[in-house]
Amino acid sequence: MTFKYEVCNKSGQSFKGEIEADNQPAAIKSLREQGFYILEIKNKTTFSGFNILKNRIPLREKIIFTQQLGIMIKAGLPLIEALATLQDQTSNKALAKIISSIIADVKGGEALSKALAKHPSVFPRLYSNVVSSGEKTGKLEEVMQRLSEQMIRDYDLVSKVRTAMYYPAFILTALVGVIIMILIYVIPQLQKIFEEVEVPLPITTRALLFTSNAVKYYWWLLLIFIVAVYLLIKRLAKNEQVALYLDKIKLKMPIFGPLFIKVYMARFSRTMATLIAAGLPMLDVFDTVADVLNNKVLQQSLKNASKQVEAGMTLSSILMKDPNFPPMVSRLISVGEKSGNIDFVLAGTADFYDKEVDNATKSLSSLIEPILMIIMGIGVFLVLTAVIMPIYSLVNVI
């Protein structure tokens, strides 16, 4: 989302501009972190769904931007010239507009990390924090390379999970489509026959006829109901407690729960490895990793871990007691703490979980297929029972 803002700095100078953020509180937080006082902030009006789609920036575009910026900086090109080159090269108008805003901020004396932080929906806290670390250490080209590697791994991870979901989603969609076709076209023809011969109908058949009429004549009510339920769940999910409960369910789901845990552990390990290697303080690392995980249960665990690390405890001993983290993760972190190579160990842990996700997604179809077959079998059995029983009664009457 894009927000228009008016802010002032500690000297009293006022500025106007636009900022990308997931929501208004996130936009306000980002501006305050930059040392500004908020005078006014409002959502920039978007007139159509087309504009929303048009302004989206695919992860692939961000990966290319990061890789090429790192290469140009390493080649000795001045930062503003490198950004201007990327602005000219990109075919994505939304990204070009954001790069233009970043160039203006850098020309105005802002650090690249601060300019990037103004667009958190495109460049999240992980991105701007790592860039900030690179600026402080003078190794910006190195951290850009690490960031691009992190983004590529995340892209591969998400792609694997999405691909694994396509097959069950396709089967379920086909099953629902077939059931709707039967309810709309086949059942009404049988209903006419049943009405003509006045055969007493069992409860299963009456339920099937009722469902058929509901789908055929009141489909718009069903559609409104489905949309209303979806919007209600989406609204409730914004509540902290509801979101926490839903994320707990997500981690404990049969079949999918273990897959989600592997995905989260891969992202947790790789993000921590990237941030620690970039030289970020451990307490800042926790906040950034929590944002990346996007799961309230794990975020809560990391907030607790941050407080305990601040009190002097080791990360491995904290995670060892946390049931949300597999024991292997805490054991490997313990090895890293003792050897002083925690970033290297975490990177290895991430590679391990990447392979685990790969294996899990490959075997997902073979696990889900029998369940889908059982569901389809039950559905077919119920429909056939509801249709055949009255026909059997009709044959007896004749």
Short mmCIF file of C-alpha atoms in Angstrom, two decimals:
data_model
loop_
_atom_site.label_atom_id
_atom_site.label_comp_id
_atom_site.label_asym_id
_atom_site.label_seq_id
_atom_site.Cartn_x
_atom_site.Cartn_y
_atom_site.Cartn_z
CA MET A 1 0.00 0.00 0.00
CA THR A 2 1.12 3.58 -0.70
CA PHE A 3 0.67 6.35 1.88
CA LYS A 4 1.06 10.10 1.44
CA TYR A 5 2.69 11.82 4.39
CA GLU A 6 3.76 15.17 5.77
CA VAL A 7 6.46 15.07 8.44
CA CYS A 8 8.94 17.34 10.13
CA ASN A 9 12.41 16.70 11.53
CA LYS A 10 13.93 17.77 14.85
CA SER A 11 14.91 21.13 13.31
CA GLY A 12 11.29 21.85 12.44
CA GLN A 13 11.68 21.44 8.66
CA SER A 14 8.61 19.85 7.05
CA PHE A 15 8.67 17.34 4.20
CA LYS A 16 6.02 15.73 2.03
CA GLY A 17 6.31 12.41 0.24
CA GLU A 18 5.03 8.90 -0.31
CA ILE A 19 5.94 5.66 1.46
CA GLU A 20 5.22 2.00 0.68
CA ALA A 21 4.04 -0.08 3.66
CA ASP A 22 1.82 -3.06 4.45
CA ASN A 23 -0.50 -0.86 6.56
CA GLN A 24 -0.69 2.61 8.15
CA PRO A 25 0.87 1.62 11.52
CA ALA A 26 3.84 0.11 9.63
CA ALA A 27 4.22 3.35 7.62
CA ILE A 28 4.12 5.48 10.80
CA LYS A 29 6.66 3.19 12.51
CA SER A 30 9.02 3.40 9.53
CA LEU A 31 8.88 7.22 9.45
CA ARG A 32 9.41 7.50 13.22
CA GLU A 33 12.42 5.18 13.02
CA GLN A 34 13.91 7.70 10.58
CA GLY A 35 13.56 10.44 13.24
CA PHE A 36 10.53 12.20 11.78
CA TYR A 37 7.47 13.60 13.58
CA ILE A 38 4.21 12.74 11.82
CA LEU A 39 2.07 15.75 10.85
CA GLU A 40 -0.30 13.93 8.49
CA ILE A 41 -0.49 10.53 6.86
CA LYS A 42 -3.21 9.05 4.65
CA ASN A 43 -3.74 6.20 2.25
CA LYS A 44 -3.14 7.09 -1.36
CA THR A 45 -6.40 6.34 -3.17
CA THR A 46 -6.29 3.47 -5.65
CA PHE A 47 -9.14 3.46 -8.14
CA SER A 48 -9.10 -0.09 -9.43
CA GLY A 49 -7.84 -3.59 -8.87
CA PHE A 50 -5.91 -3.14 -12.13
CA ASN A 51 -3.78 -0.42 -10.54
CA ILE A 52 -3.04 -2.65 -7.54
CA LEU A 53 -1.84 -5.46 -9.82
CA LYS A 54 0.09 -2.99 -11.95
CA ASN A 55 1.98 -1.64 -8.90
CA ARG A 56 3.05 -5.05 -7.64
CA ILE A 57 6.76 -5.79 -7.82
CA PRO A 58 7.59 -9.51 -8.27
CA LEU A 59 10.34 -11.02 -6.11
CA ARG A 60 12.24 -11.88 -9.29
CA GLU A 61 12.52 -8.14 -10.12
CA LYS A 62 13.86 -7.40 -6.63
CA ILE A 63 16.43 -10.21 -6.94
CA ILE A 64 17.70 -8.79 -10.27
CA PHE A 65 17.83 -5.28 -8.75
CA THR A 66 19.87 -6.52 -5.76
CA GLN A 67 22.27 -8.64 -7.84
CA GLN A 68 22.96 -5.92 -10.41
CA LEU A 69 23.36 -3.16 -7.81
CA GLY A 70 25.94 -5.31 -5.98
CA ILE A 71 27.82 -6.01 -9.22
CA MET A 72 27.91 -2.33 -10.24
CA ILE A 73 29.08 -1.18 -6.78
CA LYS A 74 31.80 -3.85 -6.85
CA ALA A 75 32.86 -2.60 -10.32
CA GLY A 76 33.40 0.86 -8.82
CA LEU A 77 30.35 2.64 -10.23
CA PRO A 78 29.08 5.51 -8.03
CA LEU A 79 25.88 4.61 -6.16
CA ILE A 80 23.63 7.22 -7.80
CA GLU A 81 24.88 6.28 -11.26
CA ALA A 82 24.29 2.58 -10.51
CA LEU A 83 20.72 3.29 -9.31
CA ALA A 84 20.02 5.46 -12.38
CA THR A 85 21.22 2.63 -14.65
CA LEU A 86 18.88 0.18 -12.91
CA GLN A 87 16.00 2.64 -13.21
CA ASP A 88 16.56 2.85 -16.99
CA GLN A 89 16.91 -0.92 -17.36
CA THR A 90 13.84 -2.09 -15.44
CA SER A 91 10.60 -2.67 -17.34
CA ASN A 92 8.55 -2.56 -14.12
CA LYS A 93 7.11 0.97 -13.81
CA ALA A 94 6.38 0.63 -10.09
CA LEU A 95 9.99 -0.38 -9.36
CA ALA A 96 11.31 2.41 -11.59
CA LYS A 97 9.23 4.93 -9.60
CA ILE A 98 10.61 3.61 -6.29
CA ILE A 99 14.21 3.70 -7.60
CA SER A 100 13.60 7.30 -8.68
CA SER A 101 12.48 8.13 -5.12
CA ILE A 102 15.57 6.36 -3.69
CA ILE A 103 17.87 8.34 -6.04
CA ALA A 104 16.27 11.60 -4.89
CA ASP A 105 16.77 10.66 -1.22
CA VAL A 106 20.40 9.62 -1.75
CA LYS A 107 21.10 12.86 -3.67
CA GLY A 108 19.57 14.70 -0.70
CA GLY A 109 22.19 13.19 1.58
CA GLU A 110 20.37 10.15 2.97
CA ALA A 111 22.08 6.78 3.30
CA LEU A 112 20.90 4.07 0.90
CA SER A 113 19.56 2.00 3.82
CA LYS A 114 17.39 4.92 5.03
CA ALA A 115 16.08 5.50 1.50
CA LEU A 116 15.22 1.81 1.15
CA ALA A 117 13.50 1.78 4.57
CA LYS A 118 10.90 4.23 3.22
CA HIS A 119 9.54 1.39 1.04
CA PRO A 120 9.06 -1.50 3.54
CA SER A 121 6.53 -3.37 1.38
CA VAL A 122 9.25 -3.71 -1.32
CA PHE A 123 12.41 -3.65 0.80
CA PRO A 124 11.54 -5.13 4.24
CA ARG A 125 13.45 -4.49 7.46
CA LEU A 126 15.80 -7.42 6.73
CA TYR A 127 16.87 -5.71 3.51
CA SER A 128 17.45 -2.21 4.90
CA ASN A 129 19.17 -3.53 8.07
CA VAL A 130 21.65 -5.63 6.11
CA VAL A 131 22.36 -2.72 3.73
CA SER A 132 22.88 -0.44 6.76
CA SER A 133 25.40 -2.92 8.17
CA GLY A 134 27.21 -3.00 4.82
CA GLU A 135 27.39 0.80 4.77
CA LYS A 136 28.90 0.89 8.28
CA THR A 137 31.52 -1.79 7.51
CA GLY A 138 32.31 -0.53 3.99
CA LYS A 139 31.34 -3.91 2.48
CA LEU A 140 28.14 -2.94 0.69
CA GLU A 141 28.88 -5.08 -2.39
CA GLU A 142 29.34 -8.18 -0.16
CA VAL A 143 26.08 -7.71 1.73
CA MET A 144 24.21 -7.10 -1.54
CA GLN A 145 25.52 -10.46 -2.75
CA ARG A 146 24.39 -12.11 0.52
CA LEU A 147 20.98 -10.48 0.20
CA SER A 148 20.51 -11.69 -3.37
CA GLU A 149 21.49 -15.24 -2.32
CA GLN A 150 19.01 -15.07 0.58
CA MET A 151 16.23 -13.85 -1.74
CA ILE A 152 16.96 -16.57 -4.32
CA ARG A 153 16.78 -19.26 -1.61
CA ASP A 154 13.50 -17.79 -0.29
CA TYR A 155 12.12 -17.66 -3.84
CA ASP A 156 13.05 -21.33 -4.41
CA LEU A 157 11.53 -22.30 -1.05
CA VAL A 158 8.20 -20.57 -1.74
CA SER A 159 8.11 -21.95 -5.31
CA LYS A 160 8.55 -25.53 -4.05
CA VAL A 161 5.70 -25.20 -1.54
CA ARG A 162 3.40 -23.55 -4.09
CA THR A 163 4.13 -26.24 -6.67
CA ALA A 164 3.37 -28.93 -4.08
CA MET A 165 -0.01 -27.29 -3.40
CA TYR A 166 -1.06 -27.13 -7.07
CA TYR A 167 -1.95 -30.83 -7.39
CA PRO A 168 -4.32 -31.11 -4.38
CA ALA A 169 -5.80 -27.70 -5.25
CA PHE A 170 -6.47 -28.88 -8.83
CA ILE A 171 -8.07 -32.15 -7.68
CA LEU A 172 -10.30 -30.39 -5.14
CA THR A 173 -11.34 -27.77 -7.70
CA ALA A 174 -12.17 -30.49 -10.24
CA LEU A 175 -14.14 -32.42 -7.61
CA VAL A 176 -16.17 -29.35 -6.60
CA GLY A 177 -16.76 -28.56 -10.29
CA VAL A 178 -18.08 -32.07 -11.02
CA ILE A 179 -20.37 -31.98 -7.95
CA ILE A 180 -21.80 -28.60 -9.00
CA MET A 181 -22.45 -29.87 -12.54
CA ILE A 182 -24.29 -32.92 -11.15
CA LEU A 183 -26.35 -30.75 -8.79
CA ILE A 184 -27.33 -28.26 -11.50
CA TYR A 185 -27.93 -30.54 -14.53
CA VAL A 186 -28.37 -34.19 -13.44
CA ILE A 187 -30.30 -34.06 -10.15
CA PRO A 188 -33.10 -31.76 -11.46
CA GLN A 189 -33.89 -34.34 -14.20
CA LEU A 190 -34.14 -37.10 -11.60
CA GLN A 191 -36.30 -34.83 -9.43
CA LYS A 192 -38.90 -34.59 -12.22
CA ILE A 193 -39.12 -38.39 -12.42
CA PHE A 194 -39.46 -38.73 -8.64
CA GLU A 195 -42.27 -36.13 -8.58
CA GLU A 196 -44.20 -37.83 -11.41
CA VAL A 197 -44.24 -41.29 -9.80
CA GLU A 198 -44.63 -39.97 -6.24
CA VAL A 199 -42.09 -42.39 -4.78
CA PRO A 200 -41.36 -41.80 -1.05
CA LEU A 201 -37.86 -40.33 -0.83
CA PRO A 202 -35.29 -41.21 1.86
CA ILE A 203 -33.67 -38.38 3.84
CA THR A 204 -30.40 -38.60 1.86
CA THR A 205 -32.27 -38.01 -1.41
CA ARG A 206 -34.32 -35.14 0.05
CA ALA A 207 -31.08 -33.54 1.29
CA LEU A 208 -29.53 -33.95 -2.18
CA LEU A 209 -32.58 -32.38 -3.89
CA PHE A 210 -32.55 -29.49 -1.40
CA THR A 211 -28.84 -28.88 -2.08
CA SER A 212 -29.46 -29.06 -5.85
CA ASN A 213 -32.22 -26.44 -5.67
CA ALA A 214 -30.13 -24.22 -3.41
CA VAL A 215 -27.16 -24.31 -5.80
CA LYS A 216 -29.32 -23.86 -8.92
CA TYR A 217 -31.65 -21.08 -7.74
CA TYR A 218 -29.81 -19.43 -4.85
CA TRP A 219 -26.19 -19.66 -6.01
CA TRP A 220 -25.79 -15.89 -5.51
CA LEU A 221 -26.71 -16.24 -1.82
CA LEU A 222 -24.14 -19.02 -1.44
CA LEU A 223 -21.54 -16.82 -3.15
CA ILE A 224 -22.34 -13.90 -0.82
CA PHE A 225 -22.10 -16.26 2.17
CA ILE A 226 -18.69 -17.61 1.06
CA VAL A 227 -17.33 -14.08 0.47
CA ALA A 228 -18.74 -12.91 3.83
CA VAL A 229 -17.10 -15.84 5.68
CA TYR A 230 -13.79 -15.14 3.90
CA LEU A 231 -13.88 -11.43 4.80
CA LEU A 232 -14.87 -12.25 8.40
CA ILE A 233 -11.94 -14.67 8.80
CA LYS A 234 -9.61 -12.12 7.21
CA ARG A 235 -10.82 -9.43 9.61
CA LEU A 236 -10.61 -11.71 12.64
CA ALA A 237 -7.08 -12.72 11.61
CA LYS A 238 -5.99 -9.12 12.26
CA ASN A 239 -6.78 -9.67 15.93
CA GLU A 240 -3.60 -10.68 17.77
CA GLN A 241 -5.17 -13.57 19.70
CA VAL A 242 -7.06 -14.96 16.68
CA ALA A 243 -3.93 -14.73 14.52
CA LEU A 244 -1.95 -16.54 17.22
CA TYR A 245 -4.57 -19.31 17.39
CA LEU A 246 -4.64 -19.70 13.57
CA ASP A 247 -0.85 -19.89 13.42
CA LYS A 248 -0.86 -22.57 16.14
CA ILE A 249 -3.29 -24.61 14.02
CA LYS A 250 -1.04 -24.06 10.99
CA LEU A 251 1.94 -25.64 12.79
CA LYS A 252 -0.08 -28.62 14.06
CA MET A 253 -1.96 -29.48 10.84
CA PRO A 254 -1.53 -33.09 9.73
CA ILE A 255 0.79 -33.47 6.71
CA PHE A 256 1.13 -29.69 6.14
CA GLY A 257 2.23 -28.77 9.71
CA PRO A 258 5.64 -30.53 9.49
CA LEU A 259 6.19 -28.97 6.05
CA PHE A 260 5.48 -25.47 7.38
CA ILE A 261 7.88 -26.04 10.30
CA LYS A 262 10.65 -27.07 7.87
CA VAL A 263 10.00 -23.95 5.77
CA TYR A 264 10.10 -21.71 8.84
CA MET A 265 13.31 -23.33 10.14
CA ALA A 266 15.00 -22.87 6.75
CA ARG A 267 14.06 -19.16 6.69
CA PHE A 268 14.93 -18.67 10.37
CA SER A 269 18.39 -20.24 9.97
CA ARG A 270 19.29 -18.51 6.70
CA THR A 271 18.05 -15.07 7.81
CA MET A 272 19.97 -15.30 11.09
CA ALA A 273 23.09 -16.44 9.22
CA THR A 274 22.82 -13.49 6.82
CA LEU A 275 22.28 -10.92 9.58
CA ILE A 276 25.01 -12.25 11.89
CA ALA A 277 27.50 -12.44 8.99
CA ALA A 278 26.57 -8.84 8.13
CA GLY A 279 27.55 -7.81 11.67
CA LEU A 280 24.17 -6.85 13.12
CA PRO A 281 23.81 -6.89 16.93
CA MET A 282 22.05 -10.04 18.17
CA LEU A 283 19.07 -8.14 19.65
CA ASP A 284 18.40 -6.43 16.27
CA VAL A 285 18.71 -9.82 14.60
CA PHE A 286 15.78 -11.23 16.62
CA ASP A 287 13.40 -8.42 15.61
CA THR A 288 14.28 -8.75 11.92
CA VAL A 289 14.02 -12.55 11.89
CA ALA A 290 10.61 -12.35 13.60
CA ASP A 291 9.33 -10.17 10.74
CA VAL A 292 10.60 -12.64 8.14
CA LEU A 293 8.96 -15.70 9.75
CA ASN A 294 5.44 -14.21 9.59
CA ASN A 295 4.08 -16.62 12.20
CA LYS A 296 2.75 -15.25 15.51
CA VAL A 297 3.72 -18.36 17.49
CA LEU A 298 7.35 -18.26 16.35
CA GLN A 299 7.46 -14.46 16.63
CA GLN A 300 6.38 -14.77 20.25
CA SER A 301 9.11 -17.36 20.85
CA LEU A 302 11.75 -15.04 19.36
CA LYS A 303 10.57 -12.06 21.43
CA ASN A 304 10.95 -14.17 24.58
CA ALA A 305 14.34 -15.40 23.35
CA SER A 306 15.48 -11.80 22.77
CA LYS A 307 14.69 -10.85 26.38
CA GLN A 308 16.49 -13.93 27.73
CA VAL A 309 19.58 -13.37 25.54
CA GLU A 310 19.66 -9.78 26.83
CA ALA A 311 19.62 -11.26 30.37
CA GLY A 312 22.73 -13.32 29.53
CA MET A 313 21.39 -16.71 28.41
CA THR A 314 22.64 -18.48 25.27
CA LEU A 315 20.32 -18.82 22.26
CA SER A 316 20.78 -22.61 22.13
CA SER A 317 19.71 -23.09 25.77
CA ILE A 318 16.60 -20.93 25.18
CA LEU A 319 15.52 -22.74 22.00
CA MET A 320 16.19 -26.13 23.63
CA LYS A 321 13.27 -25.43 26.00
CA ASP A 322 10.99 -24.08 23.26
CA PRO A 323 8.68 -26.80 21.82
CA ASN A 324 8.19 -24.79 18.61
CA PHE A 325 11.81 -25.32 17.54
CA PRO A 326 13.10 -28.80 16.62
CA PRO A 327 15.87 -30.06 18.99
CA MET A 328 18.30 -30.34 16.08
CA VAL A 329 18.21 -26.55 15.57
CA SER A 330 19.21 -25.78 19.17
CA ARG A 331 21.93 -28.47 19.13
CA LEU A 332 23.49 -27.09 15.94
CA ILE A 333 23.32 -23.52 17.28
CA SER A 334 25.09 -24.76 20.43
CA VAL A 335 27.90 -26.13 18.25
CA GLY A 336 28.13 -22.76 16.49
CA GLU A 337 28.24 -20.85 19.78
CA LYS A 338 31.06 -23.03 21.12
CA SER A 339 33.10 -22.85 17.91
CA GLY A 340 32.47 -19.13 17.29
CA ASN A 341 31.13 -19.90 13.79
CA ILE A 342 27.41 -19.51 14.43
CA ASP A 343 26.71 -17.90 11.04
CA PHE A 344 28.43 -20.79 9.23
CA VAL A 345 26.50 -23.40 11.28
CA LEU A 346 23.19 -21.59 10.70
CA ALA A 347 23.85 -21.46 6.94
CA GLY A 348 24.45 -25.24 7.03
CA THR A 349 21.24 -25.72 9.03
CA ALA A 350 19.34 -23.72 6.41
CA ASP A 351 20.78 -25.90 3.63
CA PHE A 352 19.65 -29.01 5.53
CA TYR A 353 16.08 -27.72 5.91
CA ASP A 354 16.03 -26.61 2.26
CA LYS A 355 16.66 -30.25 1.29
CA GLU A 356 14.05 -31.40 3.83
CA VAL A 357 11.46 -29.08 2.24
CA ASP A 358 12.44 -30.37 -1.20
CA ASN A 359 11.94 -34.01 -0.08
CA ALA A 360 8.68 -33.17 1.74
CA THR A 361 7.16 -31.40 -1.27
CA LYS A 362 8.10 -34.30 -3.56
CA SER A 363 6.38 -36.82 -1.27
CA LEU A 364 3.39 -34.56 -0.55
CA SER A 365 1.41 -35.75 -3.57
CA SER A 366 1.77 -39.41 -2.58
CA LEU A 367 0.55 -38.55 0.95
CA ILE A 368 -2.40 -36.41 -0.14
CA GLU A 369 -3.57 -38.58 -3.06
CA PRO A 370 -5.07 -41.40 -0.89
CA ILE A 371 -6.88 -38.82 1.28
CA LEU A 372 -8.35 -37.12 -1.79
CA MET A 373 -9.38 -40.50 -3.21
CA ILE A 374 -11.19 -41.34 0.04
CA ILE A 375 -12.99 -37.96 0.03
CA MET A 376 -13.99 -38.46 -3.62
CA GLY A 377 -15.13 -42.01 -2.87
CA ILE A 378 -17.33 -40.88 0.04
CA GLY A 379 -18.81 -38.10 -2.10
CA VAL A 380 -19.60 -40.47 -4.98
CA PHE A 381 -21.06 -43.07 -2.57
CA LEU A 382 -23.40 -40.52 -0.96
CA VAL A 383 -24.61 -39.21 -4.32
CA LEU A 384 -25.13 -42.70 -5.73
CA THR A 385 -26.96 -43.83 -2.58
CA ALA A 386 -29.26 -40.80 -2.72
CA VAL A 387 -30.03 -41.45 -6.41
CA ILE A 388 -30.22 -45.28 -6.49
CA MET A 389 -32.47 -45.81 -3.43
CA PRO A 390 -35.50 -43.99 -4.95
CA ILE A 391 -34.89 -45.72 -8.31
CA TYR A 392 -34.88 -49.07 -6.51
CA SER A 393 -38.18 -48.11 -4.82
CA LEU A 394 -39.56 -47.08 -8.23
CA VAL A 395 -38.68 -50.49 -9.73
CA ASN A 396 -40.53 -52.22 -6.86
CA VAL A 397 -43.60 -50.01 -7.44
CA ILE A 398 -43.65 -50.91 -11.15
#
